Coordinates of C-alpha atoms in Angstrom, one line a residue:
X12 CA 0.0 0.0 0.0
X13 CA 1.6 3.3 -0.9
X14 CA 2.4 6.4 1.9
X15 CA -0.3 8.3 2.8
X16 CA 0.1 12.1 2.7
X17 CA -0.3 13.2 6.3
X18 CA -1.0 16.8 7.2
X19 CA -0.6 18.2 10.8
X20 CA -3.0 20.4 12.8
X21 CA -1.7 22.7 15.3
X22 CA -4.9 24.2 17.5
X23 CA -3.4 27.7 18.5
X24 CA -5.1 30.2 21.2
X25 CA -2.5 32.5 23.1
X26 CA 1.0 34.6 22.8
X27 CA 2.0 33.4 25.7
X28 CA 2.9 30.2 24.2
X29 CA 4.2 32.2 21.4
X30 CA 7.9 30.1 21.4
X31 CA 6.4 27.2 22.3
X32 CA 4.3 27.2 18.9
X33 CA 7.8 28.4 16.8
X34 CA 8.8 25.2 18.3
X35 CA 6.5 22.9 17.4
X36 CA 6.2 24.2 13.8
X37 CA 9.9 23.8 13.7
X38 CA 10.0 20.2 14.8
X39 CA 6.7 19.2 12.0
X40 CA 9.3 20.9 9.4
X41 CA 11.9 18.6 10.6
X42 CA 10.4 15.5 10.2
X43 CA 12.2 12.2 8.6
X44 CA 8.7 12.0 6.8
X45 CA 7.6 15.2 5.4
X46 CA 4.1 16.5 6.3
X47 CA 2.4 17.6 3.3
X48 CA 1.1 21.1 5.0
X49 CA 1.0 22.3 8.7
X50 CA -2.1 24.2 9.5
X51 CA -1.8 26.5 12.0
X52 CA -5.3 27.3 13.8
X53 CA -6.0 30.2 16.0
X54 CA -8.9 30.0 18.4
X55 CA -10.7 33.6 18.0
X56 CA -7.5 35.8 18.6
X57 CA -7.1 38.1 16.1
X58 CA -3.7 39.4 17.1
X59 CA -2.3 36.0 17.2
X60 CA -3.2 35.1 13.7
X61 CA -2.0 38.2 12.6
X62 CA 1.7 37.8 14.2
X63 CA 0.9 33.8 13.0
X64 CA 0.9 35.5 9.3
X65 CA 3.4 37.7 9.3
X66 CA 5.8 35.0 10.9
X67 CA 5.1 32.4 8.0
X68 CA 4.2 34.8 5.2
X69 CA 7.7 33.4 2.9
X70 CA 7.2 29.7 4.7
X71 CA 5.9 27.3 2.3
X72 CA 3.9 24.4 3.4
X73 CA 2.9 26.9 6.7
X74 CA -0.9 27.9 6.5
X75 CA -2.4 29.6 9.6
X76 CA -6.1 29.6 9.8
X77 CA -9.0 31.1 12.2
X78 CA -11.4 28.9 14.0
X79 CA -14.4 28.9 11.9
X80 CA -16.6 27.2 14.6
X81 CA -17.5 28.4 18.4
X82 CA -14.3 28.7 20.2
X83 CA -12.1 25.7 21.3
X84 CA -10.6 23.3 20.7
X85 CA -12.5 21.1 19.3
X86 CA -14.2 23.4 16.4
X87 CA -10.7 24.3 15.9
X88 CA -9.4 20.6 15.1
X89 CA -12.5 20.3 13.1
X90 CA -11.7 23.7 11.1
X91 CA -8.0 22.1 10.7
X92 CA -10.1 18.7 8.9
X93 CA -12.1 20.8 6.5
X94 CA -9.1 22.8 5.8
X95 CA -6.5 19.5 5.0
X96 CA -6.1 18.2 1.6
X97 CA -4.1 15.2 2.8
X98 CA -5.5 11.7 3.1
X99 CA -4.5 11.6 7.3
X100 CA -4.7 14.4 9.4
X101 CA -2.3 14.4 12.6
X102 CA -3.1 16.4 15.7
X103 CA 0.2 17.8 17.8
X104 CA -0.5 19.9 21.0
X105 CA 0.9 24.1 20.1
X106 CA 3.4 23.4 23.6
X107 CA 4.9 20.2 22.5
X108 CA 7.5 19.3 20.0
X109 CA 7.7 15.8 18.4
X110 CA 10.9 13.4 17.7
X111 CA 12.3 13.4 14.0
X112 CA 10.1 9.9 13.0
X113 CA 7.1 11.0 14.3
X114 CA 5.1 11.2 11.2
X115 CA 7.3 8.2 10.1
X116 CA 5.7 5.6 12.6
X117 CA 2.0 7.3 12.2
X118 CA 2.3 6.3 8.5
X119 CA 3.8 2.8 9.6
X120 CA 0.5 2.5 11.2
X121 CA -1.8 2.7 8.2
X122 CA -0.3 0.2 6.1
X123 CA -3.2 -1.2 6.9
X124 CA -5.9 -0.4 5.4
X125 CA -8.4 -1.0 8.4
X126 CA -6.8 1.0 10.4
X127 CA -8.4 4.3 11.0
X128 CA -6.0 6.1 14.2
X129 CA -3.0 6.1 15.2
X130 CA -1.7 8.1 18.4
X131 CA 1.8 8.0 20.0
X132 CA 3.3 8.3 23.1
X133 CA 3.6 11.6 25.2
X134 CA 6.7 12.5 27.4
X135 CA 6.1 15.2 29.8
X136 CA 8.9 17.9 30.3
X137 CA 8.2 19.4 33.5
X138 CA 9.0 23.2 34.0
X139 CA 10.8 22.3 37.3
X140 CA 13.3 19.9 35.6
X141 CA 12.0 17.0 36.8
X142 CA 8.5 15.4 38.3
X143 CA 7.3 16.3 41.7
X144 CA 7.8 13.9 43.8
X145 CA 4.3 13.3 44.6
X146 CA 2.9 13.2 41.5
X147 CA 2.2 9.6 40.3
X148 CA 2.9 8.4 36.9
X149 CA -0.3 6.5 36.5
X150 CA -2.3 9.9 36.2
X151 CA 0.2 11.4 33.9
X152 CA -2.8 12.5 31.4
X153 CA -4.0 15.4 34.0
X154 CA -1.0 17.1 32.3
X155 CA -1.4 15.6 28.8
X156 CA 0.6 12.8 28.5
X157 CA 0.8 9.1 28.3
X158 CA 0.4 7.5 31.3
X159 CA 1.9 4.4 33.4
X160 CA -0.7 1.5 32.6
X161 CA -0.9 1.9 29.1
X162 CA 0.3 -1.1 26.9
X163 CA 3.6 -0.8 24.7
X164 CA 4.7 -1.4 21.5
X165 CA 2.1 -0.4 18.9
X166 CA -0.9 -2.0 20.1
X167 CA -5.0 -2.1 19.5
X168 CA -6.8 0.4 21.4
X169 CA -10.2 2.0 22.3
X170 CA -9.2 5.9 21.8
X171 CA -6.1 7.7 20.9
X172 CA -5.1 10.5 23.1
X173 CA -5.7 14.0 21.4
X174 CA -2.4 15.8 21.8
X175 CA -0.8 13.2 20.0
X176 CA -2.9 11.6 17.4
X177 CA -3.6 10.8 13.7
X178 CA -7.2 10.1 11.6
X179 CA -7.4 8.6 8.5
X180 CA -10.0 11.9 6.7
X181 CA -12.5 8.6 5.7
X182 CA -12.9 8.4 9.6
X183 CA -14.3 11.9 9.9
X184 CA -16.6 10.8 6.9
X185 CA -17.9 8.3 8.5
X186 CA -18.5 9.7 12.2
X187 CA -18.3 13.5 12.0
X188 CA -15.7 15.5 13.6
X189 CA -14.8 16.5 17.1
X190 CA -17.7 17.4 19.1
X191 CA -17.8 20.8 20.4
X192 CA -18.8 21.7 24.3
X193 CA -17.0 18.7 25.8
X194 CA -13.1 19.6 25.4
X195 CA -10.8 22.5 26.0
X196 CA -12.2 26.1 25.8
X197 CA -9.2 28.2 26.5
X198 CA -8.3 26.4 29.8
X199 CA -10.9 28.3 31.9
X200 CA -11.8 24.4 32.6
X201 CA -9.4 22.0 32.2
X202 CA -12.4 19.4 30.5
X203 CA -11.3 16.8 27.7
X204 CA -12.6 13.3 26.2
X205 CA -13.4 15.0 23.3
X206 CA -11.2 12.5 21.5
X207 CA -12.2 9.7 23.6
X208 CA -15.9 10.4 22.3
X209 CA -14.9 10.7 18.5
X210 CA -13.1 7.1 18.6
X211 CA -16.0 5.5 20.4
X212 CA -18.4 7.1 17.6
X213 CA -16.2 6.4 15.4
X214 CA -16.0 2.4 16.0
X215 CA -19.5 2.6 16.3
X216 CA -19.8 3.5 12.7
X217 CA -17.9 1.4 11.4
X218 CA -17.3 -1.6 13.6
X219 CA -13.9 -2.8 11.4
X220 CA -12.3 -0.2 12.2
X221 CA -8.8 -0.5 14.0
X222 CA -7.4 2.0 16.2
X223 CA -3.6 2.2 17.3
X224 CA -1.3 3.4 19.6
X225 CA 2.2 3.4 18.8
X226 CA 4.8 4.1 21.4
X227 CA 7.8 5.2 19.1
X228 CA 6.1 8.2 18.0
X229 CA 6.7 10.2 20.4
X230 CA 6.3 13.7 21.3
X231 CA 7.8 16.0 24.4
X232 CA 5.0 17.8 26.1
X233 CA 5.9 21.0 28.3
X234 CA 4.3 21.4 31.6
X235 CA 3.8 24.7 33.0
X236 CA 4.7 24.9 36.6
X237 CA 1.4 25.7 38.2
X238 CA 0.6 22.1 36.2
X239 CA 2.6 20.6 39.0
X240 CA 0.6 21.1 42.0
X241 CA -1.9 19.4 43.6
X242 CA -4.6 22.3 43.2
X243 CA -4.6 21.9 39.2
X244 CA -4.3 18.1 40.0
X245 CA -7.5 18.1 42.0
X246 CA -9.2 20.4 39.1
X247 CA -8.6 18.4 36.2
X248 CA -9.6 15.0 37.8
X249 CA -12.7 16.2 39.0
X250 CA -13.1 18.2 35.1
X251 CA -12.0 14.6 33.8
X252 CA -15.0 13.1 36.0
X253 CA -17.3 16.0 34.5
X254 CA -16.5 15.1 30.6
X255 CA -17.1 10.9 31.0
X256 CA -20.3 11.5 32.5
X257 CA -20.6 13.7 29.4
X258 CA -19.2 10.7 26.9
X259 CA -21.0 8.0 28.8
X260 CA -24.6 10.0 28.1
X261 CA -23.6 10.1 24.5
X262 CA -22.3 6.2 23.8
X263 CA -23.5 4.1 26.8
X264 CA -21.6 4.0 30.3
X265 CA -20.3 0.2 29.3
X266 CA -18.7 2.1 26.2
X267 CA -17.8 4.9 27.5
X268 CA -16.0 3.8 31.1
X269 CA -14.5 0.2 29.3
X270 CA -11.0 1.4 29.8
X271 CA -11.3 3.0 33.0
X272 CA -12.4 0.2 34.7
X273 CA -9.6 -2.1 34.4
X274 CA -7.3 1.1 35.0
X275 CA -9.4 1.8 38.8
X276 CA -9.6 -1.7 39.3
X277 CA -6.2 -2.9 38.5
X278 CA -3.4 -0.2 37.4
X279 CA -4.6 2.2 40.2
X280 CA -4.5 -0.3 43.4
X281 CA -0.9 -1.4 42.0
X282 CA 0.1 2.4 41.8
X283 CA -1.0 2.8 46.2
X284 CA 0.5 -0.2 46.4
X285 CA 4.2 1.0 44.7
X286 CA 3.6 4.2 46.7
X287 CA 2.9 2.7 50.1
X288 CA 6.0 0.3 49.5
X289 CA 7.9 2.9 48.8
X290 CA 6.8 4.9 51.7
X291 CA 7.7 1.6 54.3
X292 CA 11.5 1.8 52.5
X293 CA 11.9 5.5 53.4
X294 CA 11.9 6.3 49.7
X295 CA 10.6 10.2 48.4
X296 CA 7.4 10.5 47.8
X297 CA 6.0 7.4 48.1
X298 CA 3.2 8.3 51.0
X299 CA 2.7 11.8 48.6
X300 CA 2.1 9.3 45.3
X301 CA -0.6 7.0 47.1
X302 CA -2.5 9.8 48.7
X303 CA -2.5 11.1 45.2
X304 CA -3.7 8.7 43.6
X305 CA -6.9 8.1 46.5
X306 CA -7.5 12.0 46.0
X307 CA -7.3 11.9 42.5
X308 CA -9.8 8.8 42.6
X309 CA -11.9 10.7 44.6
X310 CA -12.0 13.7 42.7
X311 CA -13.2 11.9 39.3
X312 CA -15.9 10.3 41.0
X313 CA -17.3 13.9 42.2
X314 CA -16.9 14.9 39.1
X315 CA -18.4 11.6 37.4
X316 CA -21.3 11.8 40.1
X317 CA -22.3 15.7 39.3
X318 CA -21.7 15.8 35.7
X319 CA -24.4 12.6 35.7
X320 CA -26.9 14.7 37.4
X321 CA -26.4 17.7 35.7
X322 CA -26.8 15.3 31.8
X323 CA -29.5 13.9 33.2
X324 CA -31.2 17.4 34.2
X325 CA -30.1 18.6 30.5
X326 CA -27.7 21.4 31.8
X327 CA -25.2 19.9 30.1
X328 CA -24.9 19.6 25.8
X329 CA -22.4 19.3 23.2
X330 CA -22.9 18.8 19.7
X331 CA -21.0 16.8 16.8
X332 CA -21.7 18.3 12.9
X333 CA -20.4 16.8 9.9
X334 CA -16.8 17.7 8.5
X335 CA -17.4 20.1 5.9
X336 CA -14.7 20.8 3.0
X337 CA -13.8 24.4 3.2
X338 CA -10.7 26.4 1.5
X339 CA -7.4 27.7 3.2
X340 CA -7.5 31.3 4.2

């Protein structure tokens, strides 16, 4: 089967990440396997495009793009889908950088032809120069990254993780696009699933469909340092608890909490277990990585709990529309 043409979306909102974005344009241009286009696109800022524009006005292959939909992230991945002309579209978080084969084992991926996602695996830099501690490895996707309990090697899987993921455009054909009011809206609540939803929907529709992750593409993700306490812990699980309660109205709770049952019922308990261990043999952090883990169980549970009432009362909607073809800026 010949190379698919891959094109990478970069969802864009702020200046203050305004290196971080040079960087990860500069490491999609570096790539062992080219990119056809990079589509850079900005969530309602004006200013930022503008500055986007003038920064890649003599860069070929650079487009930058504003979020035709309702702001986020979501309408702004499914802007970057309408805008693509390749036949995959890959998704890389605008404060990460990926390794030189990254595209290279994406593409791997679709050799065959069943397969309809790959995603990759996320390293977490951490703005302090190392990770706190406390913090436990097995909930290293409150800062949006891969996380201990995951399988490796490139293996079958429910969802691919957003930051770091790839679509063949036939899957957006067949289940729609991102579904707006359940991810990221300029992190005035850390929510997500968003992608966890779309694969679901997505295997739904067609029920051949294979999705991937592959741990050798790899991407580094920068984590800000008020990211590394316990207050923005204890936010995002409880926001992670409001969005499956979200997902599980839309596809069924036996869908839409599969994976997270074996992960509460068998990769967390080993994670208290490591922590508490390490505790009894006077090692750092171990008592801090267990109570985490409780806490951080805790929290998604409120979460779970209220964002169930409020679906149930109808306070709480999103919406998925069909992927329509529109032209670069």
């Amino acid at each position: 089967m010949r190379d698919p043409g891959i094109c990478v979306v970069i969802c864009v909102y702020t200046e203050d990440r305004w290196e971080d974005i040079l960087a990860a344009v500069s490491s999609v241009r570096a790539q062992s396997y080219p990119a056809l286009e990079t589509l850079l696109v900005v969530d309602h800022n004006p200013v930022l495009k503008d500055r986007l524009e003038r920064e890649y006005k003599e860069t070929g292959g650079v487009q930058v793009l504003a979020n035709a939909g309702p702001r986020g992230l979501s309408a702004g991945r499914n802007t970057g889908i309408a805008a693509s002309r390749a036949e995959v579209i890959a998704f890389l978080d605008d404060d990460a950088v990926a390794e030189r084969d990254w595209l290279r084992r994406f593409a791997e991926g679709y050799a065959d032809p069943r397969v309809m996602a790959v995603g990759g695996r996320t390293v977490p830099v951490w703005a302090s120069g190392r990770r706190p501690a406390w913090f436990p490895e097995e909930f290293d996707w409150v800062v949006g990254c891969t996380y201990r309990g995951l399988p490796p090697g490139r293996v079958r899987v429910r969802n691919v993780l957003g930051g770091n993921a790839s679509f063949r455009r036939t899957a957006f054909e067949a289940a729609g696009g991102f579904a707006t009011g359940i991810g990221r809206d300029d992190d005035r609540r850390p929510l997500g699933c968003e992608e966890t939803e779309l694969c679901i929907r997505l295997t739904r529709a067609r029920p051949d469909a294979v999705l991937l992750i592959d741990d050798r593409a790899v991407i580094h993700h920068r984590v800000p340092e008020p990211r590394e306490h316990f207050a923005y812990f204890r936010t995002r699980t409880y926001a992670e608890g409001l969005s499956k309660a979200l997902v599980a109205k839309s596809v069924g709770a036996d869908k839409g909490l599969e994976s997270e049952r074996r992960y509460t019922t068998r990769v967390l308990p080993a994670g208290v277990a490591r922590g508490l261990r390490d505790a009894l043999l006077a090692r750092p952090g171990g008592a801090g990585r267990a109570g985490a883990i409780v806490a951080g169980v805790l929290s998604a549970a409120g979460g779970y709990a209220i964002g169930s009432l409020r679906a149930r009362r109808g306070g709480t909607t999103f919406s998925v529309a069909p992927i329509e073809e529109g032209a670069h800026d």
